Coordinates of C-alpha atoms and ligand atoms in Angstrom, one line a residue:
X108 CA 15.6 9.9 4.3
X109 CA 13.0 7.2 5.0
X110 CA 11.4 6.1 1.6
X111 CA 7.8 4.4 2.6
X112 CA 6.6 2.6 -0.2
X113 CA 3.0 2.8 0.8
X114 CA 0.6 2.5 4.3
X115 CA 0.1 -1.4 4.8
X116 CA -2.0 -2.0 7.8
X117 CA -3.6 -0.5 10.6
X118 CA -3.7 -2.1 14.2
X119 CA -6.4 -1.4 16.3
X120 CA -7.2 -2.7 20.3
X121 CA -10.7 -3.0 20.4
X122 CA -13.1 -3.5 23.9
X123 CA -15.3 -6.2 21.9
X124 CA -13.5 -8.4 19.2
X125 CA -16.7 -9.9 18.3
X126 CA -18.5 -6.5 17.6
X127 CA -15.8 -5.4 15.8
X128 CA -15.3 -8.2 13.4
X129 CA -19.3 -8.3 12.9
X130 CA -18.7 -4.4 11.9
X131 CA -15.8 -5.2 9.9
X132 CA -17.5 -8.1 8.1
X133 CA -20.8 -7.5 7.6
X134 CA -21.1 -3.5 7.6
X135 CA -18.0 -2.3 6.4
X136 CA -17.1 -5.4 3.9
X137 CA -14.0 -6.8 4.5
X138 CA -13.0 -11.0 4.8
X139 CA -11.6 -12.4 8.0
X140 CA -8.2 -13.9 6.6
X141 CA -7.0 -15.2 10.3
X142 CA -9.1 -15.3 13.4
X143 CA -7.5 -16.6 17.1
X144 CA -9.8 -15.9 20.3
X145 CA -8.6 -12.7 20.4
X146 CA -7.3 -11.4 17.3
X147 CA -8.7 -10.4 13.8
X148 CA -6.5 -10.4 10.4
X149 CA -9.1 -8.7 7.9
X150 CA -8.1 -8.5 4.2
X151 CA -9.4 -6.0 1.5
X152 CA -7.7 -6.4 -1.3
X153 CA -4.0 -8.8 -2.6
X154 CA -2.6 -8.0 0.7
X155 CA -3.0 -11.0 3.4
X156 CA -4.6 -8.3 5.8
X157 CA -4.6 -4.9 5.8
X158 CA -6.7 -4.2 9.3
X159 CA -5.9 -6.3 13.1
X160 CA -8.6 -6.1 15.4
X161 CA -7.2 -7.6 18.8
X162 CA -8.7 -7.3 22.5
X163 CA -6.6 -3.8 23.9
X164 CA -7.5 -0.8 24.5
X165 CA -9.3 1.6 21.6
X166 CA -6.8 3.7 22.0
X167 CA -4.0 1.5 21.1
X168 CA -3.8 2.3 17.2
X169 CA -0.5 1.2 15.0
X170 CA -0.4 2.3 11.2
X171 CA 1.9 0.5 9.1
X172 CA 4.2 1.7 6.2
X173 CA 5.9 -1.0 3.8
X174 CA 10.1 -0.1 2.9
X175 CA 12.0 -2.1 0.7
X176 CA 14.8 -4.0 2.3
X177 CA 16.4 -4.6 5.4
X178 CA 19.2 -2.4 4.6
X179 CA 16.5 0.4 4.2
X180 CA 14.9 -1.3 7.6
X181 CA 18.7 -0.7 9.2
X182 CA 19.2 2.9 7.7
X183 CA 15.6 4.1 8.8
X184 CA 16.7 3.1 12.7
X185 CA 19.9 5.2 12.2
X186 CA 17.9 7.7 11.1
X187 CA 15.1 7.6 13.9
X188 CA 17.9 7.4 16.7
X189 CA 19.9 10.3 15.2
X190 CA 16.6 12.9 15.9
X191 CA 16.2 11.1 19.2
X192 CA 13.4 8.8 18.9
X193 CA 13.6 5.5 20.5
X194 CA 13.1 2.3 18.0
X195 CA 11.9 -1.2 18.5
X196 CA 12.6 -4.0 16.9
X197 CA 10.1 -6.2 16.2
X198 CA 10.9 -9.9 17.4
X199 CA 10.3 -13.2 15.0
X200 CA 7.1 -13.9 16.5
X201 CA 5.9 -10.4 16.0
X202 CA 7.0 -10.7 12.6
X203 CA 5.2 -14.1 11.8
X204 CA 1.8 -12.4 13.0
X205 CA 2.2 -9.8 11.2
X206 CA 2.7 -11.8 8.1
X207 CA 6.3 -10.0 7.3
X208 CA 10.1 -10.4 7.1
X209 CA 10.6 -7.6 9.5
X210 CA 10.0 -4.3 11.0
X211 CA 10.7 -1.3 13.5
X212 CA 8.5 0.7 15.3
X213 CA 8.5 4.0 17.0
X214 CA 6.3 6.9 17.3
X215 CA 5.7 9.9 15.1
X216 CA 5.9 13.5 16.7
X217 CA 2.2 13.4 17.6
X218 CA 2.5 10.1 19.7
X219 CA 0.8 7.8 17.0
X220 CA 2.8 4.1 17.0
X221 CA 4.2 3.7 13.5
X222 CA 5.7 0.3 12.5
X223 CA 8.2 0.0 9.4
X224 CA 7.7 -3.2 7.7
X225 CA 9.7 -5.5 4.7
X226 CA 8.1 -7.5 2.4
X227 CA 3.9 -7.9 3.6
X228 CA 2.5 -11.1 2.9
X229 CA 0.5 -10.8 -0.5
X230 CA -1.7 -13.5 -1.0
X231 CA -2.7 -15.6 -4.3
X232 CA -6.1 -16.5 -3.5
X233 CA -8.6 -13.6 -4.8
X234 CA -9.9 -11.3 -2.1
X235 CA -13.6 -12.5 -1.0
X236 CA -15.7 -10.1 1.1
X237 CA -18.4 -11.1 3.1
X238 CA -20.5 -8.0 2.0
X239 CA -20.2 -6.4 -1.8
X240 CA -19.2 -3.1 -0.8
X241 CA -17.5 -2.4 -3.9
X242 CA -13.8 -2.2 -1.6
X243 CA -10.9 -2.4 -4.1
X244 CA -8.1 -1.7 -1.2
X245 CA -6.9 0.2 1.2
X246 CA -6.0 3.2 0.5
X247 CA -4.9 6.0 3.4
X248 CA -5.2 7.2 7.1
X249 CA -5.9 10.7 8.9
X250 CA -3.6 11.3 11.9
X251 CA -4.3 13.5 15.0
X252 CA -1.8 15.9 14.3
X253 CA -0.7 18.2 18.1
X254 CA 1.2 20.9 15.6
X255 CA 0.3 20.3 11.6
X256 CA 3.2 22.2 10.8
X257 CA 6.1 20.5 12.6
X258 CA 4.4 17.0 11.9
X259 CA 4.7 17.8 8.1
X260 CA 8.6 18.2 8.3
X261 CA 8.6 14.6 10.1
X262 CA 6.5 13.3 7.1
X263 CA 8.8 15.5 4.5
X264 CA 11.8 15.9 6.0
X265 CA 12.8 12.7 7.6
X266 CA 10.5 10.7 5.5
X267 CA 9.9 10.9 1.7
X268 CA 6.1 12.5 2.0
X269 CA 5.5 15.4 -0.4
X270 CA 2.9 17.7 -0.1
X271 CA -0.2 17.7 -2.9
X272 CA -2.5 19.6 -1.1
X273 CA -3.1 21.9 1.9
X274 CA -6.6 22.8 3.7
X275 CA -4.8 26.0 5.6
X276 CA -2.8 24.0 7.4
X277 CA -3.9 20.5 6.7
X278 CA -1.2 18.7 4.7
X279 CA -2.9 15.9 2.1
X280 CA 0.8 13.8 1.8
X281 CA 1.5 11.4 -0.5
X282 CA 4.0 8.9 -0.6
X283 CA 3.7 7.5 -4.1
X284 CA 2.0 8.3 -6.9
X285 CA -1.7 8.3 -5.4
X286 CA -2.9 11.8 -4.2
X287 CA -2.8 10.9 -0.7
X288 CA -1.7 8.2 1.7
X289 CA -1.6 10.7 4.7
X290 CA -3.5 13.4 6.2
X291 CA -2.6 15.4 9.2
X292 CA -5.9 16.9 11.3
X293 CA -5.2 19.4 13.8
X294 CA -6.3 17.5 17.2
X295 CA -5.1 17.9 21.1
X296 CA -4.7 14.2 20.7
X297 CA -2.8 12.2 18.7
X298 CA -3.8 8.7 16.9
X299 CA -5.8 7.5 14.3
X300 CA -8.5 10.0 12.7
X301 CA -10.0 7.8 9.8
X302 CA -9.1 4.9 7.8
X303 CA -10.1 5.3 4.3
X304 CA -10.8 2.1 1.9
X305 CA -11.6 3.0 -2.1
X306 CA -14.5 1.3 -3.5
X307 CA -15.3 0.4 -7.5
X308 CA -17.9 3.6 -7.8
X309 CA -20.0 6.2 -6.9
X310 CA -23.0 3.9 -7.0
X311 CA -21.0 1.6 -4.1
X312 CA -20.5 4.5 -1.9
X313 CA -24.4 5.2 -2.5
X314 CA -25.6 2.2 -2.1
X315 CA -23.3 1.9 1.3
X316 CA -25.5 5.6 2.4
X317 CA -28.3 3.5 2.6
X318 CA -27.1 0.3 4.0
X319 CA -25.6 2.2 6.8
X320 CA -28.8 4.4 7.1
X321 CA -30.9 1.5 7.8
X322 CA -28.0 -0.2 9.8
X323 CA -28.0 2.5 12.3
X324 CA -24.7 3.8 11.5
X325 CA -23.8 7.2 12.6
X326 CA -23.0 9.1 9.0
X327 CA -19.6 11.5 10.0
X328 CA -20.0 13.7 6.6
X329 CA -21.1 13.0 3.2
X330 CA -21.8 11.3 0.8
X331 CA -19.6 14.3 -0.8
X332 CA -16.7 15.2 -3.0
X333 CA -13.2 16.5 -1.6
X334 CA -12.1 19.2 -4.4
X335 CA -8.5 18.0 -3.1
X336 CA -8.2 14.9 -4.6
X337 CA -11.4 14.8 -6.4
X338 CA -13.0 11.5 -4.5
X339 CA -16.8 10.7 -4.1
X340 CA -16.7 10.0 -0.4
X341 CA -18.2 8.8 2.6
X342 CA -17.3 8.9 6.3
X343 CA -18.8 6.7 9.1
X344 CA -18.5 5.6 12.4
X345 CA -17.5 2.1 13.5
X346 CA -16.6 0.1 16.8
X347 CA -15.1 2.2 19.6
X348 CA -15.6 5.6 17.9
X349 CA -13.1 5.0 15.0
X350 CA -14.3 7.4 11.4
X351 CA -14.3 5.1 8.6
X352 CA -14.2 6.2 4.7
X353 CA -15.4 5.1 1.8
X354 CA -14.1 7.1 -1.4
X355 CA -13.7 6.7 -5.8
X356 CA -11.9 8.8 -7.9
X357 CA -9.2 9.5 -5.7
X358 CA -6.7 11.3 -8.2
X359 CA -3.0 10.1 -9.2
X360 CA -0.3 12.8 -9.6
X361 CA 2.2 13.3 -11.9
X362 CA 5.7 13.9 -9.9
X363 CA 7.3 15.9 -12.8
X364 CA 4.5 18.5 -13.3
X365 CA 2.7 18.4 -10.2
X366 CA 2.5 21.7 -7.9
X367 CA 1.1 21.6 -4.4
X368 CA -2.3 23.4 -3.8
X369 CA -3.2 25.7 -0.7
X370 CA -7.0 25.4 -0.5
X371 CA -8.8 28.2 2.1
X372 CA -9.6 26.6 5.6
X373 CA -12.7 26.1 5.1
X374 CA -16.1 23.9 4.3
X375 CA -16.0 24.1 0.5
X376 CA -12.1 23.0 0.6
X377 CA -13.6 19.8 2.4
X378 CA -16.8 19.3 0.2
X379 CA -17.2 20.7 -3.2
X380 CA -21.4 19.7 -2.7
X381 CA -21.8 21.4 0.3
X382 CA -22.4 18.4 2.9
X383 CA -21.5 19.3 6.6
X384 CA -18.3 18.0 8.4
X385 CA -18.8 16.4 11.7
X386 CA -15.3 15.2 11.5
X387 CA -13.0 14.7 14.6
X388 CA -10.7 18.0 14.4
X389 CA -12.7 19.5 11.3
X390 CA -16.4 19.9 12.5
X391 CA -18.4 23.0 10.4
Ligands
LIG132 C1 -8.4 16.1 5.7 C2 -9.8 15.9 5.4 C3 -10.5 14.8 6.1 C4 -10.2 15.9 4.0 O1 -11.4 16.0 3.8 C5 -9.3 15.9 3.0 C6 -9.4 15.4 1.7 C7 -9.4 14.0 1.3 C8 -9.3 13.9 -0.2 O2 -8.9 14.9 -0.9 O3 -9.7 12.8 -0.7 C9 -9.3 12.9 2.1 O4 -9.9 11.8 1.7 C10 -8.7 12.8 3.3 O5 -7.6 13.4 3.6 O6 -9.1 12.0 4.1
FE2_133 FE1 -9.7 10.4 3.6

């Protein structure tokens, strides 16, 4: 069993670096931590970065989960090879621009590039956004899923994800104590379907509505409230078509008494106000 800690980064090839970090910085609110001529670290919270904008193609997308040791690092490649997948291991220099000890990578059943990482840089100096969005962290990812169903027993089975909630078939998984750090969205694709960051409060996902109103920014769905895990949220679209989320309230869950949910597939189970879904994969 692979046990992921929590998601760490996400990687994304853009078309435009510049564009992108402007969006990054100045719309969506994170700090530039590391900047080469074509390459992005972006920081929202302790860790040293938490996004990586570099020149590449938009479709190139790489999420990151943090494991505990090497040994675990070792065991999680047995593991992968055993079911047949074929792992990578990262080299030093991979590792030093990534800012850890180490990591494998291979790709989940849907085609998305995961990368198993030890020890992520954390850094001392306090988080300083260049916009006050209110972002406190990042927090979780949607993932194209080809087949929700055999997807979640990768997640469940061979990794450590337990189910809080379902939208019909929708698995919300969770990795640790927060509701969610994965969703799988039924897709013919596979990849990245949103990145979510958590601000302070409702007021900062508000107050982001308007800036990205005036800003221009294509609104995806909300502002709203998922009934799953009980978040004020936001969606919103950023450089080269990716969804971005702003949510609060996101609810912790108690492993002892906890018991998984199956919600009906369909717009209330998405938004408990009623706002319309023009989500990739879960339009209504
Ligand atoms: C899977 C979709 C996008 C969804 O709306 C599910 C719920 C939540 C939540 O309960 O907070 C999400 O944030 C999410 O999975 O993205
Ligand atoms: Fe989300």
């Amino acid at each position: 069993m692979i046990e992921l800690l929590d998601v760490c980064y996400v990687r994304l090839g853009t078309k435009d670096i510049q564009t992108s970090t402007d969006f990054a910085t100045r719309i969506l609110g994170l700090e530039v931590s590391e900047s080469s001529r074509n390459s992005r670290h972006l920081r929202s919270d302790e860790r040293g970065h938490t996004l990586y904008y570099h020149d590449g193609d938009p479709n190139d997308h790489v999420v990151g989960f943090e494991i505990s040791s090497n040994d675990d690092l070792d065991s999680a490649a047995a593991t992968l090879e055993a079911i047949g997948n074929e792992v990578y291991r990262g080299t030093r220099d991979e590792c030093d621009s990534r800012h850890v000890r180490d990591f494998i990578s291979f790709r989940e059943p849907s085609g998305l590039k995961i990368e198993l990482v030890v020890r992520p840089e954390v850094l001392g100096k306090r988080h300083f956004p260049s916009r006050d969005a209110g972002i406190s962290g990042f927090s979780h990812v949607g993932i194209f899923s080809q087949d929700c169903q055999r997807d979640e027993q990768f997640w469940t089975q061979v990794c450590n994800a337990r189910v809080s909630d379902r939208i019909g078939d929708v698995p919300l998984l969770r990795v640790n104590e927060i509701h969610h750090t994965l969703a799988l969205v039924p897709s013919q694709r596979g990849g990245l379907q949103h990145i979510n960051h958590q601000v302070d409060s409702t007021d900062d996902v508000m107050r982001s509505y308007h800036l990205l109103k005036e800003h221009n920014v294509p609104i995806v769905f909300g502002p709203g409230r998922h009934p799953t895990s009980g978040a004020r949220f936001l969606y919103f679209q950023g450089p080269d078509g990716m969804t971005f989320e702003y949510s609060v309230g996101v609810s912790e869950v108690d492993e002892e008494t906890y018991r998984e949910r199956q919600f009906g597939f369909e717009p209330f189970s998405l938004c408990m106000w009623g706002a319309k879904s023009n989500l990739d994969g879960l339009e209504n």
